[in-house]
């Protein structure tokens, strides 16, 4: 507040003496204000890496993200999946304050860790339904390094974990203006929507056609560029890649549990059939009646 | 192992149930599960003894010994998990309360009585100490929170290994809203940053579509993006941020040109394929239709032919007797034939002399027939390449089907069909002259 008042005073006095010598106290005021008036910038850098055991689809997906986000630094594979504490150190080495870590398990499940590295929160998510940019149905294209718009669903603001996730994604997926490889125009929009307690990601190119009426607004159409994926948040940790759990998703079922349930169902059929056979024979025994009074064997002893 | 325990708990129940059926009241009071029985049993026993002390000692209700015996008899089966839990809680209530107060977070932990009960039944017998019970509680709570995922995995695995009789466990859910808000405030970007730094937009509508309904779901996402794009345009204009990429701005794109070419090719192939299948379908349908049209046309033609035949026959019959008339009657015949062909027969005055039929029957006249078959069968069996035919310069029989009198007579209305005005034989120039003419041309 005081700086504003000072600025106003400076303006008021400078109006009258523009060219003359400035008074001493005005100069002091200017010096004091200078560092405060310097604009705060959004500086983000993201470290992108994967674990070992990653499949080709996951690798292409990672490359797509690297291409789309110019403030990303890609690093080599992390050897061990159990020593996640190395990741904040790696991020420090590369001057990054965010990390996207792709953990591949059993060559079929992909988990994504999004973290703010010095000691920020981290989210572990399960990735499904990955469609990369290479698919021929994704016909859009955009500038390499253009800053994309971020559109978040209203549902992100309804829950606390949603707000935290929104903030984290803004840091990671939002390209800062100061990124070295950023290009000027706005070409594409990334949308995050919450549906069925999962986060759906889409990337669209913004196309503008000539307006129908002259002087009217241009007609915007969207074409999908890709990639597209679905994230299921599993847990949110207080620290980077560890620490106390502050949120766990009750609706998450691990993919291995899903697979084992399917297999059990298949295997259970034989057991169920045998049980049913036993039951029916037992019931048959119960239902057996005694020999009738008028049966042949009783009448004719 | 749980199955063993349950089985062992069932077998005593079985034996308990069977005995009252078989045995008389002489057997021990353990048999029946009804509470009054011990009292009556004790009554029986004491009835044998002196009966004086009955009212005094037994007015308390069930006595100590009986209760003990009852508890032993009932064993695991008597009190189910819920009742056991209640019993233990009643006895060890304060201890549990302390544990809860010690927790720092205001976390929403849910663990049900069933779980505690299951834990209780997993223990050796229901006579375990209260302290032991509480310790087990503690361990579980800590385990659930701090082990993170492992806690989750343990819960799931346990669920799968216990058989159907056990009550299902419930996962521990954590939603620490206070901590979440605190963390968010820590990492939050400065709210005074202009929109151009983050380019974040919020969609004001909630997305409510069926997840399985692909079309509407993608439509909802599209709408969200479209709304974002239009809002962003106005915001960018406000902040003087360049929005639209000009057409002459060339820079590296996210997808290479080769890739875009493949996409374009695929789109073209798709549209071509669709068009081809459309055309084929049309053709197929057209063919069905066309076949009908063709059949009808053939029928028409046949009908037309038949009609013509009929008319001509009629004419022939009418003029059949005028064989001897000379060719002066040709014109009349021709006129009559024309009439027959045309749909509207002309007025009566046209063919003035209906008798002028000098030609003979149909296509082949009398004279022609005479030539062919008469005088001992001249036609087929005679020599054809004779001096006479050579001298004729190829005009001989070519004067139409009617030409009985050499070539000339048969030319009536030009029916014979060789190209008019050449006279007897067509004067074709010789080979050399023809070649010369061709080369000159």
XYZ file of C-alpha atoms in Angstrom:
742
model
C 0.000 0.000 0.000
C 2.714 2.418 0.926
C 4.442 1.861 -2.362
C 1.246 2.786 -4.162
C 0.937 5.997 -2.219
C 4.534 6.847 -2.905
C 4.079 6.159 -6.571
C 1.056 8.418 -6.645
C 2.984 11.198 -4.921
C 5.840 10.791 -7.349
C 3.460 11.017 -10.261
C 1.739 14.055 -8.838
C 4.962 15.976 -8.350
C 6.583 14.817 -11.574
C 3.729 16.247 -13.559
C 4.725 19.763 -12.649
C 8.491 19.443 -12.984
C 9.203 17.147 -15.843
C 12.455 18.487 -17.015
C 13.908 20.148 -13.959
C 16.159 18.562 -11.425
C 14.403 15.993 -9.402
C 14.202 16.460 -5.709
C 16.302 14.211 -3.566
C 13.475 12.451 -1.765
C 11.785 11.585 -5.037
C 14.904 9.860 -6.224
C 15.004 7.850 -3.056
C 11.410 6.871 -3.549
C 12.165 5.633 -7.047
C 15.073 3.492 -5.888
C 13.051 1.908 -3.125
C 10.194 1.119 -5.450
C 12.292 -0.383 -8.216
C 12.881 -3.866 -6.780
C 9.269 -4.157 -5.625
C 7.801 -3.126 -8.955
C 9.809 -5.794 -10.793
C 7.273 -8.304 -12.055
C 7.147 -11.760 -10.548
C 7.453 -14.407 -13.165
C 6.278 -17.933 -13.269
C 9.386 -20.069 -13.509
C 8.861 -23.749 -13.900
C 11.016 -26.519 -15.233
C 9.910 -30.103 -15.391
C 12.091 -33.178 -15.231
C 10.701 -35.992 -17.331
C 11.901 -39.516 -16.907
C 10.770 -43.094 -16.772
C 11.656 -46.280 -15.006
C 12.939 -49.369 -16.701
C 10.558 -51.852 -18.249
C 8.695 -49.329 -20.319
C 6.862 -50.405 -23.460
C 6.892 -48.724 -26.839
C 3.528 -47.141 -26.369
C 4.548 -45.614 -23.069
C 7.784 -44.398 -24.601
C 5.986 -42.694 -27.475
C 3.605 -41.137 -25.011
C 6.522 -39.739 -23.050
C 8.070 -38.336 -26.193
C 4.796 -36.677 -27.100
C 4.747 -34.883 -23.787
C 8.342 -33.836 -24.236
C 7.511 -32.309 -27.605
C 4.427 -30.513 -26.393
C 5.969 -28.909 -23.337
C 9.061 -26.855 -24.097
C 9.993 -26.321 -20.454
C 10.640 -30.016 -19.980
C 14.010 -31.678 -19.531
C 14.123 -35.325 -20.438
C 16.470 -37.541 -18.525
C 17.619 -41.133 -18.812
C 15.849 -44.067 -17.217
C 15.845 -44.507 -13.503
C 17.395 -47.819 -12.604
C 15.611 -48.782 -9.439
C 11.949 -48.426 -8.676
C 12.393 -48.699 -4.956
C 14.772 -45.789 -4.471
C 12.488 -42.948 -5.316
C 14.329 -40.605 -3.006
C 16.900 -40.161 -5.766
C 14.407 -38.270 -7.856
C 14.387 -34.983 -5.950
C 18.168 -35.016 -6.117
C 18.107 -35.565 -9.845
C 15.676 -32.726 -10.239
C 17.968 -30.442 -8.285
C 20.849 -31.413 -10.483
C 18.892 -30.396 -13.548
C 17.546 -27.202 -12.013
C 14.003 -28.416 -12.206
C 11.318 -27.666 -9.703
C 8.786 -30.226 -10.983
C 9.019 -33.861 -11.948
C 6.983 -36.192 -14.102
C 8.047 -39.746 -13.456
C 6.609 -42.646 -15.465
C 6.722 -45.849 -13.534
C 6.118 -48.954 -15.629
C 5.178 -52.124 -13.814
C 5.102 -55.646 -15.242
C 5.426 -54.244 -18.762
C 1.737 -53.440 -18.775
C 0.760 -50.957 -16.069
C 1.825 -47.335 -16.200
C 1.840 -45.100 -13.155
C 2.539 -41.397 -13.356
C 4.062 -39.447 -10.489
C 3.664 -35.680 -10.626
C 5.663 -33.889 -7.980
C 7.055 -30.562 -6.994
C 10.562 -31.446 -6.144
C 12.229 -29.698 -3.319
C 9.693 -30.832 -0.743
C 6.399 -30.296 -2.406
C 3.451 -32.629 -2.688
C 3.392 -35.512 -5.102
C 0.540 -37.335 -6.744
C 0.674 -40.919 -7.877
C -1.756 -41.727 -10.672
C -2.613 -44.724 -12.784
C -2.588 -44.078 -16.525
C -5.011 -45.793 -18.845
C -6.318 -45.546 -22.392
C -3.233 -43.936 -23.845
C -3.524 -42.762 -27.444
C -0.384 -41.123 -28.750
C -0.021 -38.320 -31.256
C 1.106 -40.754 -33.929
C -2.329 -42.187 -34.406
C -3.672 -41.242 -37.787
C -7.027 -40.276 -36.408
C -5.447 -37.364 -34.560
C -5.305 -34.945 -37.418
C -4.381 -31.691 -35.688
C -0.988 -30.039 -35.542
C 0.465 -27.162 -33.610
C 3.606 -25.141 -33.236
C 6.391 -26.880 -31.447
C 6.811 -24.993 -28.254
C 3.728 -22.851 -28.385
C 2.179 -22.127 -25.038
C -1.036 -24.020 -24.630
C -4.166 -22.915 -22.831
C -5.216 -24.978 -19.847
C -8.879 -25.619 -19.249
C -9.980 -27.209 -16.009
C -13.360 -28.622 -15.235
C -15.529 -27.134 -12.495
C -15.227 -30.377 -10.533
C -11.606 -29.567 -9.721
C -12.762 -26.748 -7.482
C -15.298 -28.825 -5.632
C -12.867 -30.892 -3.610
C -9.674 -30.065 -1.796
C -7.634 -32.691 -3.557
C -9.018 -31.369 -6.827
C -7.764 -27.890 -6.069
C -4.335 -29.204 -5.205
C -4.230 -31.279 -8.375
C -5.289 -28.264 -10.419
C -2.488 -26.206 -8.942
C 0.073 -28.897 -9.579
C -1.033 -29.408 -13.164
C -0.921 -25.669 -13.756
C 2.717 -25.715 -12.779
C 3.611 -28.795 -14.760
C 1.504 -28.594 -17.899
C 1.346 -24.850 -18.167
C 4.240 -23.456 -20.161
C 5.718 -20.406 -18.468
C 6.205 -17.336 -20.570
C 9.904 -17.299 -19.768
C 10.589 -20.752 -21.210
C 13.440 -20.615 -23.649
C 11.815 -22.585 -26.435
C 8.389 -21.027 -26.105
C 6.805 -19.617 -29.251
C 4.531 -16.622 -29.346
C 1.119 -17.600 -30.596
C -1.592 -19.600 -28.893
C -2.216 -22.664 -30.932
C -3.704 -25.365 -28.810
C -5.646 -26.035 -25.635
C -5.219 -28.786 -23.068
C -8.374 -29.833 -21.262
C -8.616 -31.669 -17.977
C -12.018 -33.000 -17.011
C -13.113 -35.074 -14.060
C -15.529 -37.804 -14.988
C -16.255 -40.952 -13.006
C -13.615 -39.788 -10.481
C -10.911 -39.990 -13.140
C -9.079 -37.189 -14.896
C -9.503 -37.154 -18.674
C -6.923 -35.299 -20.770
C -7.439 -33.990 -24.300
C -5.352 -31.728 -26.510
C -7.033 -29.720 -29.262
C -5.701 -27.461 -31.985
C -7.515 -24.162 -32.378
C -8.392 -23.496 -35.997
C -9.916 -20.267 -37.152
C -11.859 -19.890 -40.305
C -12.998 -16.727 -41.959
C -16.097 -15.355 -40.327
C -19.423 -15.945 -41.929
C -20.238 -12.273 -41.885
C -17.434 -9.826 -42.445
C -16.420 -7.960 -39.265
C -17.815 -10.779 -37.199
C -15.772 -13.007 -34.913
C -13.845 -15.748 -36.692
C -15.259 -19.218 -36.448
C -13.219 -21.412 -34.165
C -13.073 -25.131 -34.683
C -11.064 -27.638 -32.752
C -9.161 -30.596 -34.089
C -7.595 -33.124 -31.821
C -3.827 -33.272 -31.797
C -3.348 -35.888 -29.131
C -2.150 -37.487 -26.953
C -5.127 -38.502 -24.915
C -5.126 -40.406 -21.667
C -7.048 -41.050 -18.469
C -5.532 -40.620 -15.034
C -6.824 -42.228 -11.875
C -5.394 -40.561 -8.785
C -4.262 -43.133 -6.264
C -2.627 -41.201 -3.460
C -1.380 -37.735 -2.695
C 1.725 -37.572 -0.555
C 2.896 -34.662 1.486
C 6.509 -34.900 0.399
C 8.102 -35.469 -2.966
C 7.846 -39.202 -3.719
C 7.177 -40.090 -0.130
C 5.919 -38.798 3.126
C 2.541 -38.914 4.760
C -0.521 -39.681 2.728
C -2.878 -36.765 2.682
C -5.362 -38.264 0.287
C -6.153 -41.745 -0.886
C -8.726 -42.491 -3.509
C -11.229 -45.057 -2.253
C -12.376 -45.958 -5.744
C -9.025 -47.043 -7.039
C -8.663 -50.743 -7.685
C -5.161 -51.807 -8.553
C -4.873 -53.399 -11.991
C -3.337 -56.533 -10.513
C -6.391 -56.966 -8.307
C -8.595 -56.598 -11.355
C -6.631 -59.232 -13.215
C -6.642 -61.650 -10.312
C -10.384 -61.199 -9.872
C -10.913 -62.082 -13.514
C -8.737 -65.153 -13.198
C -10.480 -66.248 -10.037
C -13.795 -65.937 -11.762
C -12.574 -68.151 -14.535
C -11.136 -70.682 -12.158
C -14.090 -70.649 -9.835
C -16.421 -72.131 -12.376
C -15.197 -75.682 -11.843
C -15.363 -75.397 -8.089
C -18.832 -73.912 -8.211
C -20.051 -76.682 -10.436
C -18.692 -79.344 -8.158
C -20.216 -77.680 -5.130
C -23.548 -77.455 -6.859
C -23.393 -81.150 -7.720
C -22.678 -82.055 -4.123
C -25.472 -79.833 -2.902
C -27.969 -81.334 -5.263
C -27.070 -84.885 -4.266
C -27.358 -83.944 -0.603
C -30.754 -82.397 -1.172
C -31.810 -85.456 -3.071
C -30.922 -87.561 -0.069
C -32.944 -85.296 2.191
C -35.932 -85.522 -0.030
C -35.969 -89.314 -0.049
C -39.141 -90.618 1.444
C -39.604 -93.811 3.366
C -41.043 -96.761 1.608
C -44.724 -96.476 1.155
C -46.951 -98.656 3.347
C -48.495 -100.226 0.312
C -45.173 -100.924 -1.406
C -44.769 -104.343 -2.861
C -41.906 -105.325 -0.590
C -43.933 -104.451 2.504
C -47.161 -106.041 1.522
C -45.615 -109.218 0.247
C -42.905 -109.675 2.876
C -5.560 -70.577 9.753
C -9.059 -69.217 9.761
C -10.760 -72.211 8.196
C -9.529 -74.445 10.950
C -10.881 -72.159 13.580
C -14.284 -71.956 12.069
C -14.449 -75.663 11.630
C -13.444 -76.297 15.160
C -16.038 -73.830 16.263
C -18.684 -75.626 14.296
C -17.939 -79.118 15.501
C -18.687 -78.513 19.147
C -21.916 -76.882 18.049
C -22.815 -80.034 16.175
C -22.117 -82.245 19.098
C -24.044 -79.901 21.326
C -27.020 -80.050 19.015
C -27.012 -83.816 18.672
C -26.852 -84.661 22.317
C -30.157 -83.213 23.510
C -31.941 -85.387 20.932
C -30.370 -88.601 22.072
C -29.610 -88.248 25.719
C -31.984 -87.854 28.640
C -31.750 -85.144 31.211
C -29.075 -87.084 33.013
C -26.423 -85.566 30.718
C -24.567 -82.416 31.679
C -26.255 -79.045 31.514
C -23.876 -77.964 28.712
C -26.182 -79.567 26.201
C -28.804 -76.935 25.594
C -28.091 -73.301 24.909
C -31.008 -71.935 26.774
C -30.050 -69.999 29.822
C -32.651 -71.379 32.232
C -31.282 -74.908 31.789
C -28.320 -74.465 34.118
C -30.704 -73.216 36.693
C -32.901 -76.281 36.319
C -29.849 -78.531 36.166
C -28.516 -77.024 39.307
C -31.962 -77.412 40.715
C -31.877 -81.089 39.808
C -28.550 -81.571 41.449
C -29.591 -79.748 44.518
C -32.897 -81.508 44.586
C -30.954 -84.694 45.276
C -29.256 -82.896 48.113
C -31.019 -81.013 50.767
C -33.728 -78.769 49.457
C -33.485 -76.176 52.184
C -30.867 -73.922 50.590
C -32.669 -73.575 47.264
C -34.481 -70.318 47.612
C -31.661 -68.546 49.369
C -28.811 -69.252 46.977
C -30.633 -69.336 43.701
C -32.625 -66.183 43.970
C -29.729 -64.260 42.425
C -30.548 -65.782 39.069
C -27.908 -67.824 37.335
C -25.087 -68.479 39.757
C -21.357 -68.051 39.210
C -20.543 -71.638 38.474
C -23.391 -71.932 36.057
C -22.291 -68.815 34.220
C -18.758 -70.131 33.956
C -19.979 -73.444 32.670
C -22.254 -71.633 30.250
C -19.424 -69.520 28.860
C -17.211 -72.536 28.440
C -19.967 -74.476 26.796
C -20.856 -71.702 24.409
C -17.207 -71.153 23.497
C -16.602 -69.351 20.223
C -19.974 -70.017 18.838
C -22.107 -68.578 21.552
C -21.487 -64.902 21.271
C -21.044 -63.756 17.722
C -18.463 -61.158 16.771
C -20.636 -58.159 17.422
C -21.570 -59.270 20.888
C -18.012 -60.181 21.717
C -16.959 -56.756 20.609
C -19.551 -55.125 22.766
C -18.432 -57.180 25.711
C -14.821 -56.252 25.206
C -15.625 -52.613 24.685
C -17.663 -52.573 27.834
C -14.779 -54.058 29.740
C -11.898 -52.219 28.126
C -13.609 -48.959 27.134
C -11.171 -46.475 28.641
C -8.126 -47.925 26.970
C -9.621 -47.528 23.499
C -10.640 -43.962 24.217
C -7.072 -42.988 25.048
C -5.815 -44.357 21.785
C -8.189 -42.210 19.803
C -7.238 -39.032 21.590
C -3.601 -39.582 20.922
C -4.073 -39.340 17.186
C -2.847 -35.986 15.879
C -4.426 -35.735 12.475
C -8.070 -35.196 12.124
C -8.110 -37.976 9.649
C -11.293 -39.716 8.787
C -10.464 -43.257 9.561
C -13.154 -45.802 9.123
C -12.857 -49.161 10.660
C -15.940 -51.121 11.470
C -16.864 -53.335 14.325
C -16.891 -56.189 11.894
C -13.217 -55.767 11.311
C -12.513 -55.742 14.980
C -14.724 -58.756 15.364
C -12.925 -60.588 12.623
C -9.654 -59.777 14.260
C -11.104 -61.110 17.483
C -12.222 -64.341 15.930
C -8.850 -64.791 14.353
C -7.353 -64.850 17.808
C -7.108 -68.183 19.511
C -10.202 -67.952 21.603
C -12.563 -65.352 22.802
C -11.057 -65.358 26.246
C -8.080 -63.257 25.147
C -7.120 -60.313 27.288
C -8.521 -56.897 26.657
C -5.027 -55.452 26.598
C -4.015 -57.812 23.871
C -7.066 -56.785 21.913
C -6.168 -53.124 22.182
C -2.618 -53.707 21.089
C -3.788 -55.396 17.978
C -6.010 -52.436 17.285
C -3.102 -50.056 17.605
C -0.893 -51.961 15.254
C -3.508 -52.037 12.605
C -4.191 -48.348 12.695
C -0.571 -47.399 12.440
C 0.049 -49.910 9.744
C -2.784 -48.576 7.689
C -1.637 -44.997 7.737
C 2.066 -45.092 7.419
C 2.629 -47.953 5.102
C 0.901 -46.162 2.347
C 0.243 -48.574 -0.411
C 1.352 -51.609 1.451
C -1.487 -51.089 3.848
C -3.810 -51.164 0.924
C -2.272 -54.279 -0.503
C -2.497 -56.073 2.786
C -6.178 -55.338 3.062
C -6.902 -56.640 -0.412
C -4.869 -59.771 0.006
C -6.571 -60.551 3.255
C -9.936 -60.191 1.673
C -9.081 -62.735 -0.943
C -7.620 -65.350 1.352
C -10.429 -65.440 3.902
C -13.349 -67.673 3.026
C -16.909 -66.627 2.496
C -17.990 -66.889 6.104
C -15.729 -64.034 7.182
C -17.020 -60.511 7.195
C -15.305 -58.249 4.634
C -12.753 -55.737 5.793
C -12.963 -52.131 4.823
C -10.147 -50.054 3.364
C -8.826 -47.109 5.230
C -9.649 -43.929 3.349
C -7.772 -40.755 4.004
C -8.916 -37.296 3.017
C -7.007 -34.790 5.039
C -8.591 -31.598 3.794
C -6.737 -29.386 6.240
C -3.364 -30.655 5.135
C -4.344 -30.430 1.492
C -5.321 -26.801 1.840
C -2.137 -26.003 3.713
C 0.041 -27.622 1.070
C -1.771 -25.893 -1.713
C -1.204 -22.540 -0.102
C 2.466 -23.320 0.159
C 2.962 -24.099 -3.489
C 0.469 -21.627 -4.860
C 1.613 -19.173 -7.470
C 1.362 -15.533 -6.627
C -2.279 -14.611 -7.252
C -1.191 -11.220 -8.532
C 0.374 -12.817 -11.564
C -1.470 -11.775 -14.697
C -3.413 -14.354 -16.631
C -0.788 -14.393 -19.353
C 1.690 -16.135 -17.069
C -0.379 -19.243 -16.520
C -3.119 -19.254 -19.181
C -5.476 -21.151 -16.905
C -9.189 -21.243 -17.623
C -12.031 -22.797 -15.702
C -15.037 -24.329 -17.314
C -18.138 -23.207 -15.439
C -20.295 -26.220 -16.222
C -19.923 -29.617 -14.658
C -19.564 -32.516 -17.019
C -22.348 -34.995 -16.492
C -22.404 -37.630 -19.135
C -22.384 -41.349 -19.078
C -18.821 -42.573 -19.200
C -19.642 -45.381 -21.583
C -21.376 -43.103 -24.065
C -18.396 -42.231 -26.252
C -19.993 -39.709 -28.536
C -21.532 -37.538 -25.866
C -18.504 -37.762 -23.689
C -16.193 -36.515 -26.398
C -18.749 -33.891 -27.242
C -18.665 -32.649 -23.670
C -14.883 -32.407 -23.783
C -15.073 -30.588 -27.090
C -17.528 -28.103 -25.672
C -15.275 -27.478 -22.736
C -12.342 -26.803 -25.016
C -14.374 -24.572 -27.276
C -15.559 -22.504 -24.382
C -11.972 -22.224 -23.224
C -10.777 -21.100 -26.623
C -13.388 -18.389 -27.014
C -12.843 -17.065 -23.494
C -9.122 -17.064 -24.048
C -9.444 -15.026 -27.192
C -11.161 -12.199 -25.362
C -8.718 -12.408 -22.484
C -5.757 -12.353 -24.833
C -7.114 -9.314 -26.568
C -7.383 -7.640 -23.197
C -3.830 -8.472 -22.238
C -2.423 -7.751 -25.683
C -1.252 -11.281 -26.156
C -0.959 -12.372 -29.778
C -3.476 -15.111 -30.324
C -3.934 -16.068 -33.938
C -0.993 -17.407 -35.825
C -0.629 -15.520 -39.113
C -0.626 -17.553 -42.271
C 2.936 -16.699 -43.172
C 4.483 -17.696 -39.870
C 6.502 -20.817 -40.567
C 8.101 -22.677 -37.741
C 8.676 -26.222 -36.694
C 5.500 -28.053 -35.892
C 4.870 -30.783 -33.442
C 4.116 -33.338 -36.144
C 6.422 -33.553 -39.120
C 5.262 -32.812 -42.638
C 5.717 -36.427 -43.633
C 3.391 -37.479 -40.881
C 0.792 -34.914 -41.896
C 1.054 -36.220 -45.428
C 0.258 -39.724 -44.210
C -2.735 -38.376 -42.348
C -3.929 -36.556 -45.430
C -3.480 -39.667 -47.540
C -5.465 -41.698 -45.078
C -8.293 -39.187 -45.136
C -8.312 -39.225 -48.908
C -8.356 -42.998 -48.988
C -11.218 -43.025 -46.599
C -13.321 -40.642 -48.641
C -12.450 -42.495 -51.831
C -13.464 -45.751 -50.262
C -16.757 -44.339 -49.149
C -17.422 -42.915 -52.576
C -16.577 -46.193 -54.237
C -18.867 -48.168 -52.056
C -21.613 -45.625 -52.670
C -21.185 -45.936 -56.405
C -21.209 -49.695 -56.242
C -24.357 -49.635 -54.251
C -26.012 -47.306 -56.719
C -24.928 -49.486 -59.567
C -26.292 -52.567 -57.937
C -29.603 -50.926 -57.406
C -29.517 -49.405 -60.849
C -28.816 -52.783 -62.319
C -31.834 -54.269 -60.708
C -33.856 -51.433 -62.033
C -32.088 -51.478 -65.369
C -32.725 -55.152 -65.806
C -36.392 -54.525 -65.538
C -36.158 -51.704 -68.016
C -34.254 -53.906 -70.439
C -36.794 -56.659 -70.184
C -39.538 -54.244 -70.832
C -37.760 -52.807 -73.823
C -37.248 -56.228 -75.326
C -40.863 -56.992 -74.812
C -41.813 -53.770 -76.482
C -39.635 -54.508 -79.417
C -41.012 -57.956 -79.791
C -44.483 -56.641 -79.582
C -43.709 -54.049 -82.171
C -42.263 -56.653 -84.461
C -45.256 -58.866 -84.075
C -47.577 -56.036 -84.856
C -45.642 -55.221 -87.962
C -45.760 -58.825 -89.024
C -49.461 -58.907 -88.521
C -50.033 -55.795 -90.565
C -47.796 -56.929 -93.333
C -49.452 -60.270 -93.437
C -52.734 -58.581 -93.630
C -51.499 -56.519 -96.531
C -50.059 -59.528 -98.200
C -53.296 -61.316 -97.953
C -55.109 -58.367 -99.453
C -52.755 -58.016 -102.361
C -51.968 -61.624 -102.694
C -53.931 -62.118 -105.889
C -52.261 -59.293 -107.794
C -49.262 -61.373 -108.841
C -49.441 -60.526 -112.453
C -49.507 -56.836 -112.134
C -46.344 -55.193 -113.412
C -44.049 -53.163 -111.265
C -46.212 -50.098 -111.775
C -47.975 -51.206 -108.698
C -44.754 -51.069 -106.674
C -45.376 -47.589 -105.459
C -48.750 -48.489 -104.203
C -47.310 -51.407 -102.365
C -44.640 -49.311 -100.860
C -47.143 -46.750 -99.757
C -49.219 -49.449 -98.218
C -46.201 -50.862 -96.407
C -45.358 -47.420 -95.121
C -48.831 -47.112 -93.857
C -48.584 -50.385 -92.129
C -45.376 -49.399 -90.441
C -46.533 -46.017 -89.290
C -48.820 -45.920 -86.362
C -51.370 -43.779 -87.945
C -52.525 -45.313 -91.149
C -53.066 -42.627 -93.786
C -56.357 -41.633 -95.209
C -58.056 -43.840 -97.633
C -56.948 -41.835 -100.577
C -53.362 -42.715 -100.195
C -53.086 -46.028 -101.650
C -55.487 -45.340 -104.550
C -55.174 -48.634 -106.182
C -55.039 -51.330 -103.651
C -54.697 -53.764 -106.434
C -51.366 -52.475 -107.597
C -49.486 -55.215 -106.081
C -47.268 -56.524 -108.703
C -44.477 -57.785 -106.609
C -45.558 -60.985 -105.264
C -45.492 -62.565 -101.848
C -43.552 -60.818 -99.087
C -39.903 -60.238 -99.562
C -39.251 -62.683 -102.261
C -41.268 -62.138 -105.415
C -42.500 -64.760 -107.812
C -39.858 -64.027 -110.324
C -37.102 -64.441 -107.821
C -38.504 -67.742 -106.800
C -38.711 -68.821 -110.392
C -35.121 -67.942 -110.872
C -34.044 -69.821 -107.808
C -36.120 -72.933 -107.945
C -37.602 -73.022 -111.419
C -36.172 -74.545 -114.569
C -34.682 -77.479 -112.878
C -33.402 -75.788 -109.834
C -31.042 -73.183 -111.116
C -30.138 -71.350 -107.919
C -27.823 -73.173 -105.524
C -26.629 -76.011 -107.563
C -25.571 -74.022 -110.573
C -22.143 -72.721 -111.285
C -21.546 -69.300 -109.937
C -18.209 -68.134 -111.242
C -18.851 -68.334 -114.947
C -18.059 -66.120 -117.862
C -21.460 -64.506 -117.604
C -21.038 -63.591 -114.018
C -17.575 -62.160 -114.643
C -18.834 -60.089 -117.540
C -21.557 -58.760 -115.401
C -19.151 -56.603 -113.384
C -20.792 -57.629 -110.197
C -24.182 -56.071 -110.618
C -26.148 -59.216 -111.202
C -28.106 -60.283 -108.269
C -27.253 -57.418 -106.093
C -30.227 -55.339 -107.090
C -32.174 -56.069 -103.921
C -34.269 -59.000 -102.978
C -37.035 -57.990 -105.318
C -34.965 -57.689 -108.374
C -36.165 -60.464 -110.539
C -35.389 -58.657 -113.786
C -31.703 -58.305 -113.423
C -30.459 -55.569 -111.236
C -32.529 -52.708 -112.497
C -36.052 -53.638 -111.827
C -35.544 -54.265 -108.284
C -34.594 -50.875 -107.222
C -38.077 -49.593 -106.528
C -37.817 -47.051 -103.816
C -34.185 -47.545 -103.325
C -34.897 -50.597 -101.258
C -32.107 -52.558 -102.699
C -29.726 -50.534 -100.829
C -26.656 -50.190 -102.935
C -25.601 -46.680 -103.197
C -27.841 -45.041 -105.750
C -26.853 -43.438 -108.987
C -24.145 -45.682 -110.356
C -25.914 -47.439 -113.138
C -25.425 -51.124 -113.880
C -22.352 -52.027 -112.020
C -20.614 -49.697 -109.722
C -17.702 -48.130 -111.469
C -14.889 -48.637 -109.009
C -11.589 -47.262 -110.177
C -8.713 -49.679 -110.533
C -6.071 -50.388 -107.903
C -3.476 -48.002 -109.173
C -5.929 -45.185 -109.454
C -7.220 -45.817 -105.976
C -3.763 -45.789 -104.458
C -2.901 -42.629 -106.347
C -6.040 -40.995 -105.043
C -5.228 -42.001 -101.495
C -1.681 -40.699 -101.622
C -2.794 -37.462 -103.192
C -5.259 -36.962 -100.412
